Amino acid sequence: DDGMGWALLGTGLLLALYTLLRHGLRSAPRPRARPELRGRTAIVTGGSSGIGAATALELARCGARVILATRSARRGEAAASRIRRETGNNEVLFMHLDLASLRSVRAFASTFLRQEPHLHLLINNAGVSIGGTTEDGFSLPFQVNHLGHFLLTQLLLERLRSCAPSRVVIVASSAHCAGRLHPESLGWPPSGLFSTFQDYCDSKLANVLHARELATREQGTQVTCYAVHPGFVNTSLFRHAPLWLKPLLLPLAWLLFLDPSEGAQVVLDCATQEGLEPLSGRYFTDCGPRLPWPAGRDDRLARALWEGSERLVGLGVAGGQWEGHQEGHREGPAAPTAQ
């Protein structure tokens, strides 16, 4: 009995210490007022968990029609059902989207455009940090985090224009500071000891530059775009951390990192806050617009990334030509090293 008592006391003290540390080391999020969004339609990629689910929940709470664009039907349907139940908003739907497949991206866009007459908000949130190669022959993080979203945005752009004022919000990261993009080797996984981390950073730099170039190209259309660093958020991205790093990373994540609902606030700010139009193309954190790292302000690199991304996803290229290029990408010589 004494042993059980001491164990309970020790557990209680640990929980108390955890609570004190967690709330003492992190400031409480400031409350946000959100506008009424009834009559507006939003797509949230990766909307079944993490920041995406938290964003979708708040948009639904504001009355928006919300499409959860996710890879897993089971998780997507479950998230849509939970959000409908919590908000009383029945206009929350799941639609299948696998960003690791350009064929799936095109199928999603085709289905959406056929079924949904409106689109006001496109939240490009889904992301991965694990390494690998897609069925299209590209680096998995680069395709899921950037190329798939680039193609999706382009395929939905006319609908966004016709429903303007409309917004695109791209979930980036401060990890763009370590990104290195080389137009001649876009889509190839980098080599080296930390290649997976480098791949992730490269994709996040691509996110920042995508927002910048999209804003430039959409001037005068009332389609605006914002790149967002949501903060260090405890999401499923960390399940892909190396085994040796998890014992260090996971306690830090629980102790210091934001909850997904907290990380979603800056995404929601850029999606709904009035008067942001003059700041289209900018990079936002919880503190508002901030200058990205120098590579994230490189307009020549942004243009080269755009043109390279168009080429890689086959936009503006005849089908036969693209298929030949795609086969070459998958089966060609060894990828050049990203320096």
JSON list of C-alpha atoms in Angstrom, two decimals, residues 74-186:
[
{"chain": "A", "resi": 74, "resn": "ARG", "atom": "CA", "xyz": [-10.94, 6.26, -43.20]},
{"chain": "A", "resi": 75, "resn": "ARG", "atom": "CA", "xyz": [-9.25, 9.18, -41.45]},
{"chain": "A", "resi": 76, "resn": "GLY", "atom": "CA", "xyz": [-10.81, 11.75, -43.76]},
{"chain": "A", "resi": 77, "resn": "GLU", "atom": "CA", "xyz": [-14.37, 10.51, -43.26]},
{"chain": "A", "resi": 78, "resn": "ALA", "atom": "CA", "xyz": [-13.81, 10.24, -39.49]},
{"chain": "A", "resi": 79, "resn": "ALA", "atom": "CA", "xyz": [-12.47, 13.82, -39.31]},
{"chain": "A", "resi": 80, "resn": "ALA", "atom": "CA", "xyz": [-15.35, 15.17, -41.42]},
{"chain": "A", "resi": 81, "resn": "SER", "atom": "CA", "xyz": [-17.87, 13.39, -39.20]},
{"chain": "A", "resi": 82, "resn": "ARG", "atom": "CA", "xyz": [-16.23, 14.72, -36.02]},
{"chain": "A", "resi": 83, "resn": "ILE", "atom": "CA", "xyz": [-16.14, 18.31, -37.33]},
{"chain": "A", "resi": 84, "resn": "ARG", "atom": "CA", "xyz": [-19.81, 18.13, -38.42]},
{"chain": "A", "resi": 85, "resn": "ARG", "atom": "CA", "xyz": [-20.73, 16.86, -34.97]},
{"chain": "A", "resi": 86, "resn": "GLU", "atom": "CA", "xyz": [-18.67, 19.47, -33.07]},
{"chain": "A", "resi": 87, "resn": "THR", "atom": "CA", "xyz": [-19.77, 22.47, -35.14]},
{"chain": "A", "resi": 88, "resn": "GLY", "atom": "CA", "xyz": [-23.29, 21.56, -36.24]},
{"chain": "A", "resi": 89, "resn": "ASN", "atom": "CA", "xyz": [-22.16, 22.44, -39.77]},
{"chain": "A", "resi": 90, "resn": "ASN", "atom": "CA", "xyz": [-23.19, 19.63, -42.13]},
{"chain": "A", "resi": 91, "resn": "GLU", "atom": "CA", "xyz": [-21.26, 21.09, -45.07]},
{"chain": "A", "resi": 92, "resn": "VAL", "atom": "CA", "xyz": [-17.99, 19.35, -44.22]},
{"chain": "A", "resi": 93, "resn": "LEU", "atom": "CA", "xyz": [-16.98, 16.71, -46.75]},
{"chain": "A", "resi": 94, "resn": "PHE", "atom": "CA", "xyz": [-14.11, 14.33, -47.44]},
{"chain": "A", "resi": 95, "resn": "MET", "atom": "CA", "xyz": [-12.59, 14.05, -50.92]},
{"chain": "A", "resi": 96, "resn": "HIS", "atom": "CA", "xyz": [-9.67, 11.78, -51.77]},
{"chain": "A", "resi": 97, "resn": "LEU", "atom": "CA", "xyz": [-6.36, 13.45, -52.63]},
{"chain": "A", "resi": 98, "resn": "ASP", "atom": "CA", "xyz": [-2.92, 11.84, -52.68]},
{"chain": "A", "resi": 99, "resn": "LEU", "atom": "CA", "xyz": [-0.33, 14.54, -53.35]},
{"chain": "A", "resi": 100, "resn": "ALA", "atom": "CA", "xyz": [2.31, 11.86, -53.96]},
{"chain": "A", "resi": 101, "resn": "SER", "atom": "CA", "xyz": [0.47, 11.07, -57.21]},
{"chain": "A", "resi": 102, "resn": "LEU", "atom": "CA", "xyz": [0.06, 13.74, -59.88]},
{"chain": "A", "resi": 103, "resn": "ARG", "atom": "CA", "xyz": [-2.66, 11.54, -61.39]},
{"chain": "A", "resi": 104, "resn": "SER", "atom": "CA", "xyz": [-4.56, 11.76, -58.08]},
{"chain": "A", "resi": 105, "resn": "VAL", "atom": "CA", "xyz": [-4.13, 15.55, -57.97]},
{"chain": "A", "resi": 106, "resn": "ARG", "atom": "CA", "xyz": [-5.64, 15.85, -61.46]},
{"chain": "A", "resi": 107, "resn": "ALA", "atom": "CA", "xyz": [-8.50, 13.49, -60.56]},
{"chain": "A", "resi": 108, "resn": "PHE", "atom": "CA", "xyz": [-9.26, 15.47, -57.40]},
{"chain": "A", "resi": 109, "resn": "ALA", "atom": "CA", "xyz": [-9.31, 18.78, -59.28]},
{"chain": "A", "resi": 110, "resn": "SER", "atom": "CA", "xyz": [-11.54, 17.35, -62.00]},
{"chain": "A", "resi": 111, "resn": "THR", "atom": "CA", "xyz": [-14.02, 15.94, -59.47]},
{"chain": "A", "resi": 112, "resn": "PHE", "atom": "CA", "xyz": [-14.03, 19.11, -57.39]},
{"chain": "A", "resi": 113, "resn": "LEU", "atom": "CA", "xyz": [-14.60, 21.40, -60.38]},
{"chain": "A", "resi": 114, "resn": "ARG", "atom": "CA", "xyz": [-17.44, 19.16, -61.59]},
{"chain": "A", "resi": 115, "resn": "GLN", "atom": "CA", "xyz": [-19.17, 18.93, -58.19]},
{"chain": "A", "resi": 116, "resn": "GLU", "atom": "CA", "xyz": [-18.47, 22.26, -56.50]},
{"chain": "A", "resi": 117, "resn": "PRO", "atom": "CA", "xyz": [-19.43, 25.59, -58.11]},
{"chain": "A", "resi": 118, "resn": "HIS", "atom": "CA", "xyz": [-17.39, 27.78, -55.75]},
{"chain": "A", "resi": 119, "resn": "LEU", "atom": "CA", "xyz": [-13.92, 28.04, -54.22]},
{"chain": "A", "resi": 120, "resn": "HIS", "atom": "CA", "xyz": [-12.85, 30.94, -52.02]},
{"chain": "A", "resi": 121, "resn": "LEU", "atom": "CA", "xyz": [-10.09, 29.48, -49.83]},
{"chain": "A", "resi": 122, "resn": "LEU", "atom": "CA", "xyz": [-7.39, 26.97, -50.76]},
{"chain": "A", "resi": 123, "resn": "ILE", "atom": "CA", "xyz": [-5.32, 25.91, -47.74]},
{"chain": "A", "resi": 124, "resn": "ASN", "atom": "CA", "xyz": [-2.23, 24.03, -48.95]},
{"chain": "A", "resi": 125, "resn": "ASN", "atom": "CA", "xyz": [-1.40, 22.41, -45.63]},
{"chain": "A", "resi": 126, "resn": "ALA", "atom": "CA", "xyz": [-0.50, 18.74, -46.17]},
{"chain": "A", "resi": 127, "resn": "GLY", "atom": "CA", "xyz": [3.14, 17.86, -45.71]},
{"chain": "A", "resi": 128, "resn": "VAL", "atom": "CA", "xyz": [5.58, 15.03, -45.05]},
{"chain": "A", "resi": 129, "resn": "SER", "atom": "CA", "xyz": [9.11, 14.91, -43.68]},
{"chain": "A", "resi": 130, "resn": "ILE", "atom": "CA", "xyz": [9.92, 11.29, -44.53]},
{"chain": "A", "resi": 131, "resn": "GLY", "atom": "CA", "xyz": [12.24, 10.51, -47.45]},
{"chain": "A", "resi": 132, "resn": "GLY", "atom": "CA", "xyz": [11.41, 8.40, -50.48]},
{"chain": "A", "resi": 133, "resn": "THR", "atom": "CA", "xyz": [10.37, 8.61, -54.12]},
{"chain": "A", "resi": 134, "resn": "THR", "atom": "CA", "xyz": [6.88, 9.01, -55.59]},
{"chain": "A", "resi": 135, "resn": "GLU", "atom": "CA", "xyz": [5.23, 7.06, -58.41]},
{"chain": "A", "resi": 136, "resn": "ASP", "atom": "CA", "xyz": [6.05, 10.07, -60.62]},
{"chain": "A", "resi": 137, "resn": "GLY", "atom": "CA", "xyz": [9.76, 9.67, -59.93]},
{"chain": "A", "resi": 138, "resn": "PHE", "atom": "CA", "xyz": [10.22, 12.71, -57.70]},
{"chain": "A", "resi": 139, "resn": "SER", "atom": "CA", "xyz": [11.44, 13.17, -54.15]},
{"chain": "A", "resi": 140, "resn": "LEU", "atom": "CA", "xyz": [8.51, 12.44, -51.79]},
{"chain": "A", "resi": 141, "resn": "PRO", "atom": "CA", "xyz": [8.82, 15.58, -49.62]},
{"chain": "A", "resi": 142, "resn": "PHE", "atom": "CA", "xyz": [9.33, 17.84, -52.65]},
{"chain": "A", "resi": 143, "resn": "GLN", "atom": "CA", "xyz": [6.31, 16.44, -54.48]},
{"chain": "A", "resi": 144, "resn": "VAL", "atom": "CA", "xyz": [3.91, 16.28, -51.52]},
{"chain": "A", "resi": 145, "resn": "ASN", "atom": "CA", "xyz": [4.97, 19.58, -49.96]},
{"chain": "A", "resi": 146, "resn": "HIS", "atom": "CA", "xyz": [5.42, 21.57, -53.18]},
{"chain": "A", "resi": 147, "resn": "LEU", "atom": "CA", "xyz": [4.88, 20.02, -56.62]},
{"chain": "A", "resi": 148, "resn": "GLY", "atom": "CA", "xyz": [1.52, 18.41, -55.83]},
{"chain": "A", "resi": 149, "resn": "HIS", "atom": "CA", "xyz": [0.24, 21.63, -54.29]},
{"chain": "A", "resi": 150, "resn": "PHE", "atom": "CA", "xyz": [1.63, 23.66, -57.20]},
{"chain": "A", "resi": 151, "resn": "LEU", "atom": "CA", "xyz": [-0.32, 21.53, -59.69]},
{"chain": "A", "resi": 152, "resn": "LEU", "atom": "CA", "xyz": [-3.45, 21.60, -57.52]},
{"chain": "A", "resi": 153, "resn": "THR", "atom": "CA", "xyz": [-3.33, 25.39, -57.25]},
{"chain": "A", "resi": 154, "resn": "GLN", "atom": "CA", "xyz": [-2.89, 25.82, -61.01]},
{"chain": "A", "resi": 155, "resn": "LEU", "atom": "CA", "xyz": [-5.77, 23.47, -61.81]},
{"chain": "A", "resi": 156, "resn": "LEU", "atom": "CA", "xyz": [-8.09, 25.37, -59.41]},
{"chain": "A", "resi": 157, "resn": "LEU", "atom": "CA", "xyz": [-6.88, 28.88, -60.26]},
{"chain": "A", "resi": 158, "resn": "GLU", "atom": "CA", "xyz": [-9.65, 29.75, -62.71]},
{"chain": "A", "resi": 159, "resn": "ARG", "atom": "CA", "xyz": [-12.27, 28.80, -60.11]},
{"chain": "A", "resi": 160, "resn": "LEU", "atom": "CA", "xyz": [-10.49, 30.91, -57.49]},
{"chain": "A", "resi": 161, "resn": "ARG", "atom": "CA", "xyz": [-10.47, 33.86, -59.93]},
{"chain": "A", "resi": 162, "resn": "SER", "atom": "CA", "xyz": [-14.16, 33.47, -60.76]},
{"chain": "A", "resi": 163, "resn": "CYS", "atom": "CA", "xyz": [-15.03, 33.48, -57.04]},
{"chain": "A", "resi": 164, "resn": "ALA", "atom": "CA", "xyz": [-12.70, 36.37, -56.11]},
{"chain": "A", "resi": 165, "resn": "PRO", "atom": "CA", "xyz": [-11.87, 37.82, -53.70]},
{"chain": "A", "resi": 166, "resn": "SER", "atom": "CA", "xyz": [-10.23, 34.50, -52.85]},
{"chain": "A", "resi": 167, "resn": "ARG", "atom": "CA", "xyz": [-7.09, 33.37, -51.07]},
{"chain": "A", "resi": 168, "resn": "VAL", "atom": "CA", "xyz": [-4.41, 30.67, -51.19]},
{"chain": "A", "resi": 169, "resn": "VAL", "atom": "CA", "xyz": [-2.59, 29.93, -47.94]},
{"chain": "A", "resi": 170, "resn": "ILE", "atom": "CA", "xyz": [0.57, 27.81, -48.16]},
{"chain": "A", "resi": 171, "resn": "VAL", "atom": "CA", "xyz": [1.85, 26.25, -44.94]},
{"chain": "A", "resi": 172, "resn": "ALA", "atom": "CA", "xyz": [5.63, 26.72, -45.10]},
{"chain": "A", "resi": 173, "resn": "SER", "atom": "CA", "xyz": [8.16, 26.67, -42.25]},
{"chain": "A", "resi": 174, "resn": "SER", "atom": "CA", "xyz": [11.12, 28.56, -40.86]},
{"chain": "A", "resi": 175, "resn": "ALA", "atom": "CA", "xyz": [13.06, 25.48, -42.07]},
{"chain": "A", "resi": 176, "resn": "HIS", "atom": "CA", "xyz": [13.19, 27.31, -45.42]},
{"chain": "A", "resi": 177, "resn": "CYS", "atom": "CA", "xyz": [16.28, 29.01, -43.96]},
{"chain": "A", "resi": 178, "resn": "ALA", "atom": "CA", "xyz": [18.29, 25.87, -44.82]},
{"chain": "A", "resi": 179, "resn": "GLY", "atom": "CA", "xyz": [16.69, 25.30, -48.21]},
{"chain": "A", "resi": 180, "resn": "ARG", "atom": "CA", "xyz": [18.81, 25.14, -51.38]},
{"chain": "A", "resi": 181, "resn": "LEU", "atom": "CA", "xyz": [17.06, 24.99, -54.73]},
{"chain": "A", "resi": 182, "resn": "HIS", "atom": "CA", "xyz": [18.82, 24.36, -58.02]},
{"chain": "A", "resi": 183, "resn": "PRO", "atom": "CA", "xyz": [16.52, 24.76, -61.04]},
{"chain": "A", "resi": 184, "resn": "GLU", "atom": "CA", "xyz": [18.47, 22.20, -63.07]},
{"chain": "A", "resi": 185, "resn": "SER", "atom": "CA", "xyz": [17.91, 19.45, -60.47]},
{"chain": "A", "resi": 186, "resn": "LEU", "atom": "CA", "xyz": [14.42, 20.21, -59.15]}
]
